[in-house]
CSV table of C-alpha atoms in Angstrom, one decimal:
chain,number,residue,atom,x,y,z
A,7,UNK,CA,-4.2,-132.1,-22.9
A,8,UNK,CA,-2.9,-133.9,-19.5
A,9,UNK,CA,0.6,-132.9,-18.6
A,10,UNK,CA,2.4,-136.2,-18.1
A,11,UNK,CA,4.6,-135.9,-14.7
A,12,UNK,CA,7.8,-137.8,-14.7
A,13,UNK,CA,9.4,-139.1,-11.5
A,14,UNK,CA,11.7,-136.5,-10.4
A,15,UNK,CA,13.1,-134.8,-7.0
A,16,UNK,CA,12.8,-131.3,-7.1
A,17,UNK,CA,15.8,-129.7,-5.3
A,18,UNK,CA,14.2,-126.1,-5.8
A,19,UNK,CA,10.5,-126.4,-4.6
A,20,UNK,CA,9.3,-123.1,-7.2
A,21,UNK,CA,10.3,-125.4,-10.2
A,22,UNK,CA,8.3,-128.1,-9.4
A,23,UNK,CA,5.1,-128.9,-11.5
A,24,UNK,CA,3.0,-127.7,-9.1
A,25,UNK,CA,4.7,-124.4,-8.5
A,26,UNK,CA,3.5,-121.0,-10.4
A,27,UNK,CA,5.9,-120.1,-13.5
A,28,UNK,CA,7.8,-116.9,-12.4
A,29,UNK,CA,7.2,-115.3,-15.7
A,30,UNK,CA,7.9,-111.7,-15.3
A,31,UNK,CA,5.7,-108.5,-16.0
A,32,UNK,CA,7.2,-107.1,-19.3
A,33,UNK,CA,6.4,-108.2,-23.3
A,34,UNK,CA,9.6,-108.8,-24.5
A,35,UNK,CA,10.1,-108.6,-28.7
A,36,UNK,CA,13.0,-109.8,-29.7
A,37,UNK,CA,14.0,-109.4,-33.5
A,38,UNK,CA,16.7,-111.1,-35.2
A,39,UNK,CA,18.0,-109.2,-38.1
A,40,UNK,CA,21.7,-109.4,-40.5
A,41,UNK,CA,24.1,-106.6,-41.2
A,42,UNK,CA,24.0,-105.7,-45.2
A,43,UNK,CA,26.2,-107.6,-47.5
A,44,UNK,CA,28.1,-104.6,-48.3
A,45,UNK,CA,28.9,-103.1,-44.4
A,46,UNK,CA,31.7,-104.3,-42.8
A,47,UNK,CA,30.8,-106.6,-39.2
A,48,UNK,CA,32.9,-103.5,-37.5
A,49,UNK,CA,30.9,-100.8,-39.5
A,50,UNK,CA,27.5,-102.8,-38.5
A,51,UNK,CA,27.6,-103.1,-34.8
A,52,UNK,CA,29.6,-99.6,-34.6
A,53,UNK,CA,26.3,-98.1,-35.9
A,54,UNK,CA,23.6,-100.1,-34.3
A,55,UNK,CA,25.4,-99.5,-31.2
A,56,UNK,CA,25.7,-95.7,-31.2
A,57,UNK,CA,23.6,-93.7,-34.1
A,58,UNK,CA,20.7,-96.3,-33.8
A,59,UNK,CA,21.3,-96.8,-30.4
A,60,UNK,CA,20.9,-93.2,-29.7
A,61,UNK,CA,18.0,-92.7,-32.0
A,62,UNK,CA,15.8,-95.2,-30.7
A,63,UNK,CA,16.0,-94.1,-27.3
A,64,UNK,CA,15.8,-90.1,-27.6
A,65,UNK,CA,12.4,-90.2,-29.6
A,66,UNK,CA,9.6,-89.0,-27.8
A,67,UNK,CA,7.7,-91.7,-28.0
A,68,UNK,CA,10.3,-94.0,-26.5
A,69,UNK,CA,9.4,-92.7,-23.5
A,70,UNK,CA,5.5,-91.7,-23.8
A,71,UNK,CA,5.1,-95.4,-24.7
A,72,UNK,CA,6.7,-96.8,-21.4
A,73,UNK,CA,9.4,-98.6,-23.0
A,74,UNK,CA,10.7,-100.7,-20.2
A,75,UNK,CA,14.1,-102.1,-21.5
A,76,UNK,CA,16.2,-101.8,-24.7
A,77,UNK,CA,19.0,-105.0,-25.2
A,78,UNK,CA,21.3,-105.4,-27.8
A,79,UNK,CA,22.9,-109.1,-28.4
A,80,UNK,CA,25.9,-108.7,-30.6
A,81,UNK,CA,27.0,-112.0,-32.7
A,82,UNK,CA,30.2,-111.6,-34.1
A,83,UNK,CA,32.2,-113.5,-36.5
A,84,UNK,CA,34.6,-114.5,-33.8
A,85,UNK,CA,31.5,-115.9,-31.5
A,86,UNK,CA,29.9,-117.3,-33.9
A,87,UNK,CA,32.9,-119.4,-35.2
A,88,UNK,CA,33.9,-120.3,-31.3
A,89,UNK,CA,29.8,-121.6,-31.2
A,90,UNK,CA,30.5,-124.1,-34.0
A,91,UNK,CA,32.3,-126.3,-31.3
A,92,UNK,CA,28.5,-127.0,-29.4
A,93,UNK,CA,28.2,-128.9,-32.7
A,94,UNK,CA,24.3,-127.1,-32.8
A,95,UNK,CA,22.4,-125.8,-35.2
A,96,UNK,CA,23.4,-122.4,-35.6
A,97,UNK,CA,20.8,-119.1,-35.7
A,98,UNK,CA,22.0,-117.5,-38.4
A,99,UNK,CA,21.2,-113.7,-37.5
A,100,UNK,CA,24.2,-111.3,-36.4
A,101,UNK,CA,22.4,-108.9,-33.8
A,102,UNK,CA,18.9,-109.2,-31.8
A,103,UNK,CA,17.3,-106.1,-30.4
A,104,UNK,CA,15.4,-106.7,-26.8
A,105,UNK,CA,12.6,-104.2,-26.4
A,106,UNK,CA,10.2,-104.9,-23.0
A,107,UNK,CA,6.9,-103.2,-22.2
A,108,UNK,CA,4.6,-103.8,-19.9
A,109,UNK,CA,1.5,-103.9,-22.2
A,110,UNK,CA,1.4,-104.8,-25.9
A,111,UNK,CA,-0.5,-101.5,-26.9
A,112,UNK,CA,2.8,-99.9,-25.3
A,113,UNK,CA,4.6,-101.3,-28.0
A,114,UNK,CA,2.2,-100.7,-30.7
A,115,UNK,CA,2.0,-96.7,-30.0
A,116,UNK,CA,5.3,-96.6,-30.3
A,117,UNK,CA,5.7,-99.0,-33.2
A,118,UNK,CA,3.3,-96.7,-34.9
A,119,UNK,CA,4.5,-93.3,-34.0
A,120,UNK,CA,5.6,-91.0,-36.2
A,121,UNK,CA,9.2,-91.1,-34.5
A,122,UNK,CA,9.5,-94.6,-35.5
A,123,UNK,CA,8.7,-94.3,-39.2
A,124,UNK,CA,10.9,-91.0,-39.6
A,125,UNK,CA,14.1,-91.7,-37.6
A,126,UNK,CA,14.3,-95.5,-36.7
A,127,UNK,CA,12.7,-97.4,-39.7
A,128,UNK,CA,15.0,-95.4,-42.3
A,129,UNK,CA,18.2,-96.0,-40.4
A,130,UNK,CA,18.0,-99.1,-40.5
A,131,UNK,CA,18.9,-99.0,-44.3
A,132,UNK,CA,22.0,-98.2,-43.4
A,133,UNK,CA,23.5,-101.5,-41.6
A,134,UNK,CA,20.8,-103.9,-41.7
A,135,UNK,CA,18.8,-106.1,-44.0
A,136,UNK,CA,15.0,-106.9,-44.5
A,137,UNK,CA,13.1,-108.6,-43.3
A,138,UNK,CA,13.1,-108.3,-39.6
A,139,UNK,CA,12.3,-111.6,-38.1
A,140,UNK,CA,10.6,-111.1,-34.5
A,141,UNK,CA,9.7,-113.5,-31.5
A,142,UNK,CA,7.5,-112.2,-28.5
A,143,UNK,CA,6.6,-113.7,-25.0
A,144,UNK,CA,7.6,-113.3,-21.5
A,145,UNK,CA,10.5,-114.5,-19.4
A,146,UNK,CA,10.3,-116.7,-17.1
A,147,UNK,CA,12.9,-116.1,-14.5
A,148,UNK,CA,14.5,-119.1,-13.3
A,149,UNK,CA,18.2,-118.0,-12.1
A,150,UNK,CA,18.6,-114.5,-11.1
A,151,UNK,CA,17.2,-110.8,-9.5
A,152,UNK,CA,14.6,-109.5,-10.9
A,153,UNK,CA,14.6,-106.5,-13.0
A,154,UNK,CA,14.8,-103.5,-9.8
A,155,UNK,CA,10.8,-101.5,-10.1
A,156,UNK,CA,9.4,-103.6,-12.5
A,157,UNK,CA,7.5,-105.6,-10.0
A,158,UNK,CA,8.6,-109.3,-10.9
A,159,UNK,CA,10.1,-111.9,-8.2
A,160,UNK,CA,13.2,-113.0,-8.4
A,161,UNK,CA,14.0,-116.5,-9.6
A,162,UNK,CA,16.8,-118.9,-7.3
A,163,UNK,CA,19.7,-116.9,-6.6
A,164,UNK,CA,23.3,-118.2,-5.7
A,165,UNK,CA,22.0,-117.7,-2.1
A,166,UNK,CA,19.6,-120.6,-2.8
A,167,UNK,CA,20.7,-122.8,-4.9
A,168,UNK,CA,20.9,-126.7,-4.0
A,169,UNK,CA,22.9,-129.0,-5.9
A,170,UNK,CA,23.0,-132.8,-6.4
C-alpha cells in the first residue's frame, strides 16, 4: 500500500513523514478490566491499589522476568461522568493495568510463573471481573522525556516546541 502524503508544514521536523517513529524500547500490555458488581468503586481501587499492588510486584518472578514498568489508570465514577461532556464514545472499563518489558518472552515467563497463578490470578477474584480484555504495542513518544535507563529518545519537549 502507498502512503498518501497530504500537503502539510511540519513545525517539528521528527514528525514529518519522512522522519523515524520514536517508538520506545519496552512491550507495553495494557488490560482493561471492571470491578465486581458486588464491590464498592471505593473497595475496588482500595485493593487493586495496595494488596494487588503489592502482590504483583513482590513475586519473584516480577523481577527475574525484567518487568520494566507497572501503571495503574484509575477510572472513577466521578471521571467518568465529567468525560461524558467530550460527547465520545465512552470505554467502559474502570481500571487498566500498564505492564512494560523489553521482550515479549519477558512477559510470558512471568505470565507463566508459578507466582502468577498462585498469588496474582486468584486475587483478582476479589475486586475484579472476567474476562480480562488486553491491548499490546509500543509507544511512540511524541511529547515528553523518555523513560530514565531504558534507552528510548525523548519525544519534543516544552524546550522545543513550535507553535502556529
Amino acid at each position: 500500500m502507498t502512503l498518501k502524503k497530504i500537503e502539510y508544514d511540519f513545525k517539528h521536523d521528527q514528525l514529518s513523514y519522512d522522519a523515524t517513529p520514536n517508538y520506545q524500547p519496552c512491550i507495553k500490555l495494557s488490560f482493561f478490566f471492571n470491578k465486581l458488581p458486588e464491590v464498592s468503586y471505593e473497595q475496588f481501587h482500595r485493593h487493586w491499589e495496595t494488596v494487588h499492588a503489592d502482590l504483583t510486584i513482590a513475586t519473584r518472578h516480577f523481577q527475574v522476568c525484567k518487568i520494566q514498568r507497572y501503571v495503574q489508570f484509575h477510572q472513577t465514577p466521578e471521571l467518568r461522568e465529567q468525560a461524558k461532556e467530550l460527547g465520545l464514545q465512552q470505554i467502559e472499563f474502570d481500571g487498566c493495568s500498564e505492564i512494560w518489558v523489553k521482550t515479549w518472552e519477558d512477559w510470558m515467563a512471568f505470565y507463566k510463573s508459578p507466582d502468577y497463578a498462585k498469588a496474582l490470578a486468584p486475587d483478582c477474584k476479589h475486586f475484579m471481573t472476567m474476562p480480562i480484555s488486553v491491548m499490546v504495542g509500543q509507544d511512540n513518544l511524541i511529547f515528553g522525556h523518555a523513560i530514565p535507563g531504558e534507552g528510548g529518545k525523548d519525544g519534543v519537549t516544552s524546550e522545543n516546541l513550535k507553535s502556529r
